[in-house]
PDB file of C-alpha atoms in Angstrom:
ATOM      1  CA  UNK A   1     168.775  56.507 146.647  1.00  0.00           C
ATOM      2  CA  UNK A   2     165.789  54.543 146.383  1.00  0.00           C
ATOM      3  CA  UNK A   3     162.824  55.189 148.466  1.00  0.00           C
ATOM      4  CA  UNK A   4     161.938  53.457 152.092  1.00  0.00           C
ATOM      5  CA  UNK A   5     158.909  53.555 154.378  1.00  0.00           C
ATOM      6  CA  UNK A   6     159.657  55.138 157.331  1.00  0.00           C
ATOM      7  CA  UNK A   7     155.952  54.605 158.996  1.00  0.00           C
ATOM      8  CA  UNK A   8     152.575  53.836 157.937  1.00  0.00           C
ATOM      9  CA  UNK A   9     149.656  53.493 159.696  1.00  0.00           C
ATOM     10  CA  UNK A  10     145.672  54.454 160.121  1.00  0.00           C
ATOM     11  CA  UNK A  11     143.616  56.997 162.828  1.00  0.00           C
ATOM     12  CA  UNK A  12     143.265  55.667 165.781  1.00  0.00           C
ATOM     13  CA  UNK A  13     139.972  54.071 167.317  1.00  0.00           C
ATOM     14  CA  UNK A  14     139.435  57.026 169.481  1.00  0.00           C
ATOM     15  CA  UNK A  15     138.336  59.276 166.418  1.00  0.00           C
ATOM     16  CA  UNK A  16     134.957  57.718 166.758  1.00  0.00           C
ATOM     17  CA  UNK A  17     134.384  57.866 170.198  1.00  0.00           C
ATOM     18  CA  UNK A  18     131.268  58.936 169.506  1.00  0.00           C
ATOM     19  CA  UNK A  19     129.848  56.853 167.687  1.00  0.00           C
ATOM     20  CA  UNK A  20     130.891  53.809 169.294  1.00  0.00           C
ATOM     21  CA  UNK A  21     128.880  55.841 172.269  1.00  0.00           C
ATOM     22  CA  UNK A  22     125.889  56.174 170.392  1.00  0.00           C
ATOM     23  CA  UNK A  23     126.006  52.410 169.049  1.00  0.00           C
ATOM     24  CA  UNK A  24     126.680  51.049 173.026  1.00  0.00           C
ATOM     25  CA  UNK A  25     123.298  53.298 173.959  1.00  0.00           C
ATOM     26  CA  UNK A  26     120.942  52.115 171.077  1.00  0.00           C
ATOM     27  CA  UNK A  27     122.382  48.749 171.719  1.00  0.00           C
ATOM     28  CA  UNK A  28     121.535  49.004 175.284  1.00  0.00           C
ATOM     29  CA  UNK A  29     118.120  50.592 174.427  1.00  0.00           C
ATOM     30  CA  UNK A  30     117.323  47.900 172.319  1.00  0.00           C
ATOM     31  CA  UNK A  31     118.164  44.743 174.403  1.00  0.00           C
ATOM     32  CA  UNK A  32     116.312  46.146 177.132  1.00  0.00           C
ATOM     33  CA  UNK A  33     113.452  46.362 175.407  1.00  0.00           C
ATOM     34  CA  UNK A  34     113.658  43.575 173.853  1.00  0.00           C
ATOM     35  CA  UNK A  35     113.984  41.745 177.182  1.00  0.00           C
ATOM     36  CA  UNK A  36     110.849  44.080 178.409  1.00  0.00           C
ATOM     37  CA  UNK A  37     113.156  46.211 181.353  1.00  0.00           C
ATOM     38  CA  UNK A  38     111.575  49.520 181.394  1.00  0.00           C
ATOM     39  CA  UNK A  39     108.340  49.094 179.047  1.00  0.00           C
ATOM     40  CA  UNK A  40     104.992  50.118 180.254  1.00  0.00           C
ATOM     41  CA  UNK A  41     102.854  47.009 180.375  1.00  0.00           C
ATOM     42  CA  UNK A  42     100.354  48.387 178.432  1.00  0.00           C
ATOM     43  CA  UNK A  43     102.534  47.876 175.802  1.00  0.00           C
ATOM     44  CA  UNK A  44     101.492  44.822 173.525  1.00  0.00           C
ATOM     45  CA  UNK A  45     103.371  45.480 170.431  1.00  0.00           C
ATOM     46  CA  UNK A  46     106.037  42.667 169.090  1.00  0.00           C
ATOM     47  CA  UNK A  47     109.317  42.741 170.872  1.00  0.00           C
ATOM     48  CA  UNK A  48     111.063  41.771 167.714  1.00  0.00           C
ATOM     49  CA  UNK A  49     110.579  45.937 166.927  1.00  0.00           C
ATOM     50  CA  UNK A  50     113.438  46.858 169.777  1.00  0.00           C
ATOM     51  CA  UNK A  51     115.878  44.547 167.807  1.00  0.00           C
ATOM     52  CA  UNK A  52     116.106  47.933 165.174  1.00  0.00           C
ATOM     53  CA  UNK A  53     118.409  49.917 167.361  1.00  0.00           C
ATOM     54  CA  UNK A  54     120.916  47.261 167.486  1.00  0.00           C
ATOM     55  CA  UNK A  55     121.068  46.811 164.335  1.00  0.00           C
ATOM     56  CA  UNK A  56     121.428  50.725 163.922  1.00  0.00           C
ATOM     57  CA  UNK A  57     123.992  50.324 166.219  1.00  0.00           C
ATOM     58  CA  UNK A  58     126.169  47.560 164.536  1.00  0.00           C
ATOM     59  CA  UNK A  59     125.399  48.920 161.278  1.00  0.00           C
ATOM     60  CA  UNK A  60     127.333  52.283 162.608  1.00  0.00           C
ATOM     61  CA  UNK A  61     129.783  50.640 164.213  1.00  0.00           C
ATOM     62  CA  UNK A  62     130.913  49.118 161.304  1.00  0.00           C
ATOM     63  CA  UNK A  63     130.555  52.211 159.311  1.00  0.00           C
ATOM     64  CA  UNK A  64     133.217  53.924 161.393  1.00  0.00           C
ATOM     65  CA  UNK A  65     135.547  50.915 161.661  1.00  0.00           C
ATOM     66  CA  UNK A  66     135.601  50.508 158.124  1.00  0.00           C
ATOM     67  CA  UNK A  67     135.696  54.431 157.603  1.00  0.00           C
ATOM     68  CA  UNK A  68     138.477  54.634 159.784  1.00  0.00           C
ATOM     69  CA  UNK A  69     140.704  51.307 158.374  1.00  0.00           C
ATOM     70  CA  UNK A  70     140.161  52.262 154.916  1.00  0.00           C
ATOM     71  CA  UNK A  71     142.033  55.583 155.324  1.00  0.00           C
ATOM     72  CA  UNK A  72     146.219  54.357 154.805  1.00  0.00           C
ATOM     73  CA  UNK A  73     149.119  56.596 156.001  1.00  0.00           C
ATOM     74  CA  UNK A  74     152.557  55.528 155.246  1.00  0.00           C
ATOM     75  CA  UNK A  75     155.544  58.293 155.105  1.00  0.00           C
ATOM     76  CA  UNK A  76     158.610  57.350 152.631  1.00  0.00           C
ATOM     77  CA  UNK A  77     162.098  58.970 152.485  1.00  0.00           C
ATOM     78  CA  UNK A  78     160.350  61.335 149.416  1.00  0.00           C
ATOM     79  CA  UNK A  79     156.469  61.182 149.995  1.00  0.00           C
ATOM     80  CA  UNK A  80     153.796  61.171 152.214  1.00  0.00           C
ATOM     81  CA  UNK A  81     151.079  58.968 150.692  1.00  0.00           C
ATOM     82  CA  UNK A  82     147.477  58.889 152.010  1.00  0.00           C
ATOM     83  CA  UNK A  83     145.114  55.620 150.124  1.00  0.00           C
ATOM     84  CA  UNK A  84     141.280  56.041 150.894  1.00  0.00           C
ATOM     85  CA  UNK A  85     138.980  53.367 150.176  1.00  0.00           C
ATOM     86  CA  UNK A  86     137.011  50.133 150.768  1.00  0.00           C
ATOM     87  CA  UNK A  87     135.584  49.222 147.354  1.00  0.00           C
ATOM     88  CA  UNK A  88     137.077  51.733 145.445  1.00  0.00           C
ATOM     89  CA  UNK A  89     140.884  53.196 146.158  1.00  0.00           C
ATOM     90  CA  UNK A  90     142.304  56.887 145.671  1.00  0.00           C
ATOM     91  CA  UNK A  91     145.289  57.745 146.644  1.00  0.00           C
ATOM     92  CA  UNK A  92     146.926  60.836 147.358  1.00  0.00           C
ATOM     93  CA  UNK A  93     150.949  61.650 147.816  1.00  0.00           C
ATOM     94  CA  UNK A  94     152.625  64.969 148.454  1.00  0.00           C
ATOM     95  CA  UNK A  95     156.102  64.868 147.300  1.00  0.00           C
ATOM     96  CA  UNK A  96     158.360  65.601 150.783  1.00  0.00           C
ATOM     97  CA  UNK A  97     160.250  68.449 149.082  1.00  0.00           C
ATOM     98  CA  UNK A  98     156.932  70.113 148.453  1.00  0.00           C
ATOM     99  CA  UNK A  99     155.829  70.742 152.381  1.00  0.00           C
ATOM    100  CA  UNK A 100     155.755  74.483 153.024  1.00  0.00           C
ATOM    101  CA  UNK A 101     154.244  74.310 156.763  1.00  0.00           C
ATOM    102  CA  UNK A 102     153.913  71.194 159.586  1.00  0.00           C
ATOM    103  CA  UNK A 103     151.342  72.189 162.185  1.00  0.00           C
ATOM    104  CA  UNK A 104     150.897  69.552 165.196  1.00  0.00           C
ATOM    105  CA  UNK A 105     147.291  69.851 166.520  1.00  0.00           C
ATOM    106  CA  UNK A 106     146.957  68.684 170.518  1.00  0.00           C
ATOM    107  CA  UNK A 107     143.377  69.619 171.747  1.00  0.00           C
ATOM    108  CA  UNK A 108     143.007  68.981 175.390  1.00  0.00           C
ATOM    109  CA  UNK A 109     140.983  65.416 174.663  1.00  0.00           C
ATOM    110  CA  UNK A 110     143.150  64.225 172.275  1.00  0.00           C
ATOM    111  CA  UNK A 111     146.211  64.847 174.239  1.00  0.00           C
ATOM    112  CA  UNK A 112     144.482  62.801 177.183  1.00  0.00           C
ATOM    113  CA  UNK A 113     144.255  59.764 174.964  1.00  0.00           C
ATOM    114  CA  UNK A 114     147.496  60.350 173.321  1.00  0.00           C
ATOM    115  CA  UNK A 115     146.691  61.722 169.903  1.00  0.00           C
ATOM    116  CA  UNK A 116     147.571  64.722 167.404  1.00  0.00           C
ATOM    117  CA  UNK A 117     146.910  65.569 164.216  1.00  0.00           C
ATOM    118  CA  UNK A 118     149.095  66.535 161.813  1.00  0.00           C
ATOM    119  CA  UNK A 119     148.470  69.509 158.964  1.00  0.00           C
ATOM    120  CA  UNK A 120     150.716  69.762 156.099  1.00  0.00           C
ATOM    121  CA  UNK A 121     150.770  72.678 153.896  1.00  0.00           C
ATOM    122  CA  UNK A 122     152.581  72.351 150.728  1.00  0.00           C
ATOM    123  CA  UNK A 123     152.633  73.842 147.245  1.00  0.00           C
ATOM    124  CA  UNK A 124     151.260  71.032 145.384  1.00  0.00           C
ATOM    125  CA  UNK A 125     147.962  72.729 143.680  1.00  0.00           C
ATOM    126  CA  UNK A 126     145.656  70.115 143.764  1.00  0.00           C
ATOM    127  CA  UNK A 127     146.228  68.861 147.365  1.00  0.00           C
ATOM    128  CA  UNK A 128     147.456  72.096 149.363  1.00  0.00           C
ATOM    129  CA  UNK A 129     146.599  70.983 152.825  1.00  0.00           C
ATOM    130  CA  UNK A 130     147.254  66.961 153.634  1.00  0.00           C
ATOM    131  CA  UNK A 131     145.635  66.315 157.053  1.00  0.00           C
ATOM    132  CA  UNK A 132     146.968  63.145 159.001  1.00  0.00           C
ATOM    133  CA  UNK A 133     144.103  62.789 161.706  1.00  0.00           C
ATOM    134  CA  UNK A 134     144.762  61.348 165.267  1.00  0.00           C
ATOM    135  CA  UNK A 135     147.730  59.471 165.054  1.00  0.00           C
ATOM    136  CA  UNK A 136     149.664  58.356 168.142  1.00  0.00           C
ATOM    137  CA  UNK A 137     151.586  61.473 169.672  1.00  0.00           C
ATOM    138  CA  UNK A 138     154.098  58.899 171.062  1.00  0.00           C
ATOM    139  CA  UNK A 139     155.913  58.635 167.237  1.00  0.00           C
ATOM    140  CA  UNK A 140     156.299  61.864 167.139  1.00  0.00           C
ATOM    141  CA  UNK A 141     155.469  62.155 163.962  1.00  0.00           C
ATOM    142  CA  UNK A 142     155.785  65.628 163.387  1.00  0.00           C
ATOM    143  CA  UNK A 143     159.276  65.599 164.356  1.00  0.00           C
ATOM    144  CA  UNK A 144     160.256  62.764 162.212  1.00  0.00           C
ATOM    145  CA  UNK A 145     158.224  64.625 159.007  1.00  0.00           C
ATOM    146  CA  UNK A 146     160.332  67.841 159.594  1.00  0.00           C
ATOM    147  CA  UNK A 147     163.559  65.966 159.092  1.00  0.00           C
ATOM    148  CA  UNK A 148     162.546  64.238 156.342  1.00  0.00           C
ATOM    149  CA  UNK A 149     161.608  67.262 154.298  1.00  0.00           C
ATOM    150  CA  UNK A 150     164.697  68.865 155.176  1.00  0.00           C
ATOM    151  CA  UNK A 151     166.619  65.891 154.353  1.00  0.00           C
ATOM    152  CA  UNK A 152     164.950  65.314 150.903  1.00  0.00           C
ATOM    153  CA  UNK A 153     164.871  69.172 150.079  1.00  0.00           C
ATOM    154  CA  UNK A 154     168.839  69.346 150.967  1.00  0.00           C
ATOM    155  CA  UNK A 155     168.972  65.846 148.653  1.00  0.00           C
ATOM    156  CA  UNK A 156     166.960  67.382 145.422  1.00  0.00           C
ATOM    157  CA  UNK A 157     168.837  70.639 145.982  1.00  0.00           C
ATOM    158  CA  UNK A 158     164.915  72.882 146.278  1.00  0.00           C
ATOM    159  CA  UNK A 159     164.681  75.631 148.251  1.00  0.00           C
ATOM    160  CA  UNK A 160     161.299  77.325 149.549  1.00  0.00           C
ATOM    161  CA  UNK A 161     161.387  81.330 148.398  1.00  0.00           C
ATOM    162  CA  UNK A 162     158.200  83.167 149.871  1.00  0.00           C
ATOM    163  CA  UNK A 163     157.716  86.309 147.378  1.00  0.00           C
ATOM    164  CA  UNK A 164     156.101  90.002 148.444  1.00  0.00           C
ATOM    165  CA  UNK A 165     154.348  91.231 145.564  1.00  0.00           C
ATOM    166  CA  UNK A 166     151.989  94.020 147.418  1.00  0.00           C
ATOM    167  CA  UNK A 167     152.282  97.340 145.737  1.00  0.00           C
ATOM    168  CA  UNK A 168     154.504  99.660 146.998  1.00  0.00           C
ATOM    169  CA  UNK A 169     152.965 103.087 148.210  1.00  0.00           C
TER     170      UNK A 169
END
């Protein structure tokens, strides 16, 4: 059977709430002292100087945005497949069959804007932990990851065996 996409798509804005606060305040900083609200009038320095926080404060702002778009999720019938990059590109995929664990993180914040992240713990050596970070909780994501593990572990015929080797006393 060849392989679909089921979803893909990136964090949501709300990640870098944050720093889209800090930006709006150095922005506001700055125009107001550009346009002289709040400066002592003993102050006879150029105004050009308060024009440095708003740049700070685009300069971050695109930072995150670009941090934030550059980061791809898409989940296919057999992988989950995570592409990081502007510039540059690396890629990462966890075969389905290979998730041991799904853990569905809600803190109280995210669940207000309608967010989780994911946490997927699988046996593949180089990646063992594949964190999807705030995606919408309305796709219920987790959900639809679950069945398609089981349904492409039941299709390659794997099965997940969990070992005790402690020493017996």
């Amino acid at each position: 059977m060849p392989e679909t996409n089921i979803w893909t798509g990136t964090s949501s804005p709300w990640e870098n709430f944050w720093v889209y606060v800090i930006a709006l305040l150095l922005t506001i900083a700055g125009a107001a002292g550009y346009l002289g609200i709040g400066i002592p009038a003993v102050y006879h320095g150029p105004r050009a100087l308060f024009l440095i926080p708003i740049g700070v404060a685009l300069l971050l702002w695109i930072m995150a945005t670009l941090r934030r778009r550059s980061r791809v999720y898409q989940l296919t019938t057999e992988r989950i497949i995570v592409k990081i990059g502007v510039f540059g590109r690396r890629t990462e995929a966890v075969e389905l069959y290979r998730v041991r664990d799904i853990e569905v993180l809600e803190p109280f914040i995210s669940r207000l804007v309608g967010l989780q992240t994911i946490r997927l713990v699988n046996t593949d050596n180089l990646n063992p932990t594949l964190i999807l970070a705030d995606v919408p909780a309305r796709l219920k994501l987790g959900d639809t990851l679950r069945q398609q593990v089981e349904a492409c572990r039941v299709a390659k015929r794997v099965r997940d065996v969990d070992i005790d080797v402690s020493p017996h006393v």
